[in-house]
């Protein structure tokens, strides 16, 4: 009975590890802001060069690079959901200066 519990625990651990590796491989990103998807061309996933720009400039640039995403302009410090979405880019903007304050990224 004890051996059966050990075997089941090892199976669960192996499945969890395999799932984590799969998720990591699905979301591989390089340091230059591109996401790699097997043999498909890389997609831009972050825009650090947009920090300091206006929200409209940022939105325009992101949609030019990735017409497949929805851009959300968000006031810095606002509450947002914690879910990860490949079709969303949040642009965080300073309330007073009306400038992008952190690198927009997919998620």
JSON list of C-alpha atoms in Angstrom, two decimals:
[
{"chain": "A", "resi": 1, "resn": "UNK", "atom": "CA", "xyz": [0.00, 0.00, 0.00]},
{"chain": "A", "resi": 2, "resn": "UNK", "atom": "CA", "xyz": [2.84, 2.37, 0.86]},
{"chain": "A", "resi": 3, "resn": "UNK", "atom": "CA", "xyz": [4.66, 1.54, -2.39]},
{"chain": "A", "resi": 4, "resn": "UNK", "atom": "CA", "xyz": [1.50, 2.34, -4.36]},
{"chain": "A", "resi": 5, "resn": "UNK", "atom": "CA", "xyz": [1.32, 5.81, -2.76]},
{"chain": "A", "resi": 6, "resn": "UNK", "atom": "CA", "xyz": [4.97, 6.40, -3.63]},
{"chain": "A", "resi": 7, "resn": "UNK", "atom": "CA", "xyz": [4.43, 5.36, -7.24]},
{"chain": "A", "resi": 8, "resn": "UNK", "atom": "CA", "xyz": [1.37, 7.61, -7.56]},
{"chain": "A", "resi": 9, "resn": "UNK", "atom": "CA", "xyz": [3.27, 10.53, -6.02]},
{"chain": "A", "resi": 10, "resn": "UNK", "atom": "CA", "xyz": [6.13, 10.03, -8.52]},
{"chain": "A", "resi": 11, "resn": "UNK", "atom": "CA", "xyz": [3.70, 9.90, -11.44]},
{"chain": "A", "resi": 12, "resn": "UNK", "atom": "CA", "xyz": [2.01, 13.13, -10.32]},
{"chain": "A", "resi": 13, "resn": "UNK", "atom": "CA", "xyz": [5.41, 14.78, -9.91]},
{"chain": "A", "resi": 14, "resn": "UNK", "atom": "CA", "xyz": [6.51, 13.67, -13.40]},
{"chain": "A", "resi": 15, "resn": "UNK", "atom": "CA", "xyz": [3.30, 14.94, -14.99]},
{"chain": "A", "resi": 16, "resn": "UNK", "atom": "CA", "xyz": [3.62, 18.31, -13.22]},
{"chain": "A", "resi": 17, "resn": "UNK", "atom": "CA", "xyz": [7.25, 18.63, -14.32]},
{"chain": "A", "resi": 18, "resn": "UNK", "atom": "CA", "xyz": [6.39, 17.75, -17.94]},
{"chain": "A", "resi": 19, "resn": "UNK", "atom": "CA", "xyz": [3.60, 20.33, -17.90]},
{"chain": "A", "resi": 20, "resn": "UNK", "atom": "CA", "xyz": [5.94, 23.03, -16.53]},
{"chain": "A", "resi": 21, "resn": "UNK", "atom": "CA", "xyz": [8.55, 22.28, -19.20]},
{"chain": "A", "resi": 22, "resn": "UNK", "atom": "CA", "xyz": [5.87, 22.44, -21.89]},
{"chain": "A", "resi": 23, "resn": "UNK", "atom": "CA", "xyz": [4.63, 25.84, -20.64]},
{"chain": "A", "resi": 24, "resn": "UNK", "atom": "CA", "xyz": [8.18, 27.15, -20.54]},
{"chain": "A", "resi": 25, "resn": "UNK", "atom": "CA", "xyz": [8.82, 26.02, -24.10]},
{"chain": "A", "resi": 26, "resn": "UNK", "atom": "CA", "xyz": [5.57, 27.60, -25.33]},
{"chain": "A", "resi": 27, "resn": "UNK", "atom": "CA", "xyz": [6.59, 30.98, -23.94]},
{"chain": "A", "resi": 28, "resn": "UNK", "atom": "CA", "xyz": [10.31, 31.03, -24.70]},
{"chain": "A", "resi": 29, "resn": "UNK", "atom": "CA", "xyz": [11.43, 34.62, -25.01]},
{"chain": "A", "resi": 30, "resn": "UNK", "atom": "CA", "xyz": [14.79, 35.97, -25.93]},
{"chain": "A", "resi": 31, "resn": "UNK", "atom": "CA", "xyz": [16.31, 39.06, -24.36]},
{"chain": "A", "resi": 32, "resn": "UNK", "atom": "CA", "xyz": [15.61, 41.15, -27.47]},
{"chain": "A", "resi": 33, "resn": "UNK", "atom": "CA", "xyz": [11.84, 41.11, -26.91]},
{"chain": "A", "resi": 34, "resn": "UNK", "atom": "CA", "xyz": [10.95, 38.35, -29.36]},
{"chain": "A", "resi": 35, "resn": "UNK", "atom": "CA", "xyz": [9.02, 35.17, -28.60]},
{"chain": "A", "resi": 36, "resn": "UNK", "atom": "CA", "xyz": [10.10, 32.01, -30.37]},
{"chain": "A", "resi": 37, "resn": "UNK", "atom": "CA", "xyz": [7.52, 29.49, -31.61]},
{"chain": "A", "resi": 38, "resn": "UNK", "atom": "CA", "xyz": [9.31, 26.51, -33.11]},
{"chain": "A", "resi": 39, "resn": "UNK", "atom": "CA", "xyz": [9.95, 27.13, -36.80]},
{"chain": "A", "resi": 40, "resn": "UNK", "atom": "CA", "xyz": [7.53, 30.10, -37.04]},
{"chain": "A", "resi": 41, "resn": "UNK", "atom": "CA", "xyz": [9.01, 33.58, -37.38]},
{"chain": "A", "resi": 42, "resn": "UNK", "atom": "CA", "xyz": [9.62, 35.26, -34.00]},
{"chain": "A", "resi": 43, "resn": "UNK", "atom": "CA", "xyz": [6.97, 37.66, -32.68]},
{"chain": "A", "resi": 44, "resn": "UNK", "atom": "CA", "xyz": [7.73, 40.81, -30.74]},
{"chain": "A", "resi": 45, "resn": "UNK", "atom": "CA", "xyz": [6.56, 40.44, -27.12]},
{"chain": "A", "resi": 46, "resn": "UNK", "atom": "CA", "xyz": [7.95, 43.58, -25.45]},
{"chain": "A", "resi": 47, "resn": "UNK", "atom": "CA", "xyz": [8.60, 47.17, -26.43]},
{"chain": "A", "resi": 48, "resn": "UNK", "atom": "CA", "xyz": [11.14, 48.70, -23.99]},
{"chain": "A", "resi": 49, "resn": "UNK", "atom": "CA", "xyz": [11.93, 51.51, -26.43]},
{"chain": "A", "resi": 50, "resn": "UNK", "atom": "CA", "xyz": [8.42, 52.92, -25.90]},
{"chain": "A", "resi": 51, "resn": "UNK", "atom": "CA", "xyz": [9.07, 53.98, -22.28]},
{"chain": "A", "resi": 52, "resn": "UNK", "atom": "CA", "xyz": [8.67, 57.76, -22.21]},
{"chain": "A", "resi": 53, "resn": "UNK", "atom": "CA", "xyz": [6.49, 57.94, -25.32]},
{"chain": "A", "resi": 54, "resn": "UNK", "atom": "CA", "xyz": [2.85, 59.00, -25.43]},
{"chain": "A", "resi": 55, "resn": "UNK", "atom": "CA", "xyz": [0.13, 56.33, -25.06]},
{"chain": "A", "resi": 56, "resn": "UNK", "atom": "CA", "xyz": [-1.07, 56.91, -28.63]},
{"chain": "A", "resi": 57, "resn": "UNK", "atom": "CA", "xyz": [2.47, 56.54, -30.04]},
{"chain": "A", "resi": 58, "resn": "UNK", "atom": "CA", "xyz": [2.92, 53.33, -28.05]},
{"chain": "A", "resi": 59, "resn": "UNK", "atom": "CA", "xyz": [-0.40, 51.89, -29.17]},
{"chain": "A", "resi": 60, "resn": "UNK", "atom": "CA", "xyz": [0.31, 52.71, -32.81]},
{"chain": "A", "resi": 61, "resn": "UNK", "atom": "CA", "xyz": [3.78, 51.16, -32.67]},
{"chain": "A", "resi": 62, "resn": "UNK", "atom": "CA", "xyz": [2.56, 47.99, -30.94]},
{"chain": "A", "resi": 63, "resn": "UNK", "atom": "CA", "xyz": [-0.31, 47.50, -33.38]},
{"chain": "A", "resi": 64, "resn": "UNK", "atom": "CA", "xyz": [2.06, 48.05, -36.30]},
{"chain": "A", "resi": 65, "resn": "UNK", "atom": "CA", "xyz": [4.32, 45.27, -34.98]},
{"chain": "A", "resi": 66, "resn": "UNK", "atom": "CA", "xyz": [1.53, 43.00, -33.71]},
{"chain": "A", "resi": 67, "resn": "UNK", "atom": "CA", "xyz": [-1.88, 43.63, -35.32]},
{"chain": "A", "resi": 68, "resn": "UNK", "atom": "CA", "xyz": [-3.06, 40.41, -33.64]},
{"chain": "A", "resi": 69, "resn": "UNK", "atom": "CA", "xyz": [-3.09, 41.92, -30.12]},
{"chain": "A", "resi": 70, "resn": "UNK", "atom": "CA", "xyz": [-5.41, 44.26, -28.24]},
{"chain": "A", "resi": 71, "resn": "UNK", "atom": "CA", "xyz": [-3.71, 47.22, -26.57]},
{"chain": "A", "resi": 72, "resn": "UNK", "atom": "CA", "xyz": [-4.97, 48.36, -23.16]},
{"chain": "A", "resi": 73, "resn": "UNK", "atom": "CA", "xyz": [-3.92, 51.79, -21.89]},
{"chain": "A", "resi": 74, "resn": "UNK", "atom": "CA", "xyz": [-3.74, 51.52, -18.08]},
{"chain": "A", "resi": 75, "resn": "UNK", "atom": "CA", "xyz": [-3.01, 54.22, -15.51]},
{"chain": "A", "resi": 76, "resn": "UNK", "atom": "CA", "xyz": [0.02, 53.26, -13.41]},
{"chain": "A", "resi": 77, "resn": "UNK", "atom": "CA", "xyz": [-1.15, 51.80, -10.08]},
{"chain": "A", "resi": 78, "resn": "UNK", "atom": "CA", "xyz": [-4.55, 50.69, -11.38]},
{"chain": "A", "resi": 79, "resn": "UNK", "atom": "CA", "xyz": [-5.91, 47.29, -10.46]},
{"chain": "A", "resi": 80, "resn": "UNK", "atom": "CA", "xyz": [-5.72, 44.76, -13.30]},
{"chain": "A", "resi": 81, "resn": "UNK", "atom": "CA", "xyz": [-6.36, 41.06, -13.63]},
{"chain": "A", "resi": 82, "resn": "UNK", "atom": "CA", "xyz": [-3.38, 38.74, -13.15]},
{"chain": "A", "resi": 83, "resn": "UNK", "atom": "CA", "xyz": [-4.21, 36.43, -16.05]},
{"chain": "A", "resi": 84, "resn": "UNK", "atom": "CA", "xyz": [-1.73, 35.95, -18.89]},
{"chain": "A", "resi": 85, "resn": "UNK", "atom": "CA", "xyz": [-3.14, 36.57, -22.36]},
{"chain": "A", "resi": 86, "resn": "UNK", "atom": "CA", "xyz": [-1.15, 36.23, -25.56]},
{"chain": "A", "resi": 87, "resn": "UNK", "atom": "CA", "xyz": [-3.53, 38.60, -27.34]},
{"chain": "A", "resi": 88, "resn": "UNK", "atom": "CA", "xyz": [-3.14, 41.53, -24.91]},
{"chain": "A", "resi": 89, "resn": "UNK", "atom": "CA", "xyz": [-0.52, 44.23, -24.35]},
{"chain": "A", "resi": 90, "resn": "UNK", "atom": "CA", "xyz": [-0.94, 46.61, -21.44]},
{"chain": "A", "resi": 91, "resn": "UNK", "atom": "CA", "xyz": [0.58, 50.08, -21.70]},
{"chain": "A", "resi": 92, "resn": "UNK", "atom": "CA", "xyz": [1.10, 51.62, -18.25]},
{"chain": "A", "resi": 93, "resn": "UNK", "atom": "CA", "xyz": [0.90, 55.42, -18.26]},
{"chain": "A", "resi": 94, "resn": "UNK", "atom": "CA", "xyz": [1.84, 58.03, -15.64]},
{"chain": "A", "resi": 95, "resn": "UNK", "atom": "CA", "xyz": [-1.27, 59.96, -14.60]},
{"chain": "A", "resi": 96, "resn": "UNK", "atom": "CA", "xyz": [0.29, 63.43, -14.60]},
{"chain": "A", "resi": 97, "resn": "UNK", "atom": "CA", "xyz": [2.87, 63.22, -17.37]},
{"chain": "A", "resi": 98, "resn": "UNK", "atom": "CA", "xyz": [0.75, 61.07, -19.72]},
{"chain": "A", "resi": 99, "resn": "UNK", "atom": "CA", "xyz": [3.83, 59.05, -20.72]},
{"chain": "A", "resi": 100, "resn": "UNK", "atom": "CA", "xyz": [4.54, 55.31, -20.83]},
{"chain": "A", "resi": 101, "resn": "UNK", "atom": "CA", "xyz": [6.29, 54.36, -17.56]},
{"chain": "A", "resi": 102, "resn": "UNK", "atom": "CA", "xyz": [7.21, 50.71, -18.13]},
{"chain": "A", "resi": 103, "resn": "UNK", "atom": "CA", "xyz": [7.96, 48.55, -21.11]},
{"chain": "A", "resi": 104, "resn": "UNK", "atom": "CA", "xyz": [4.73, 47.31, -22.68]},
{"chain": "A", "resi": 105, "resn": "UNK", "atom": "CA", "xyz": [4.68, 43.53, -23.04]},
{"chain": "A", "resi": 106, "resn": "UNK", "atom": "CA", "xyz": [2.37, 40.73, -24.10]},
{"chain": "A", "resi": 107, "resn": "UNK", "atom": "CA", "xyz": [0.44, 39.27, -21.21]}
]
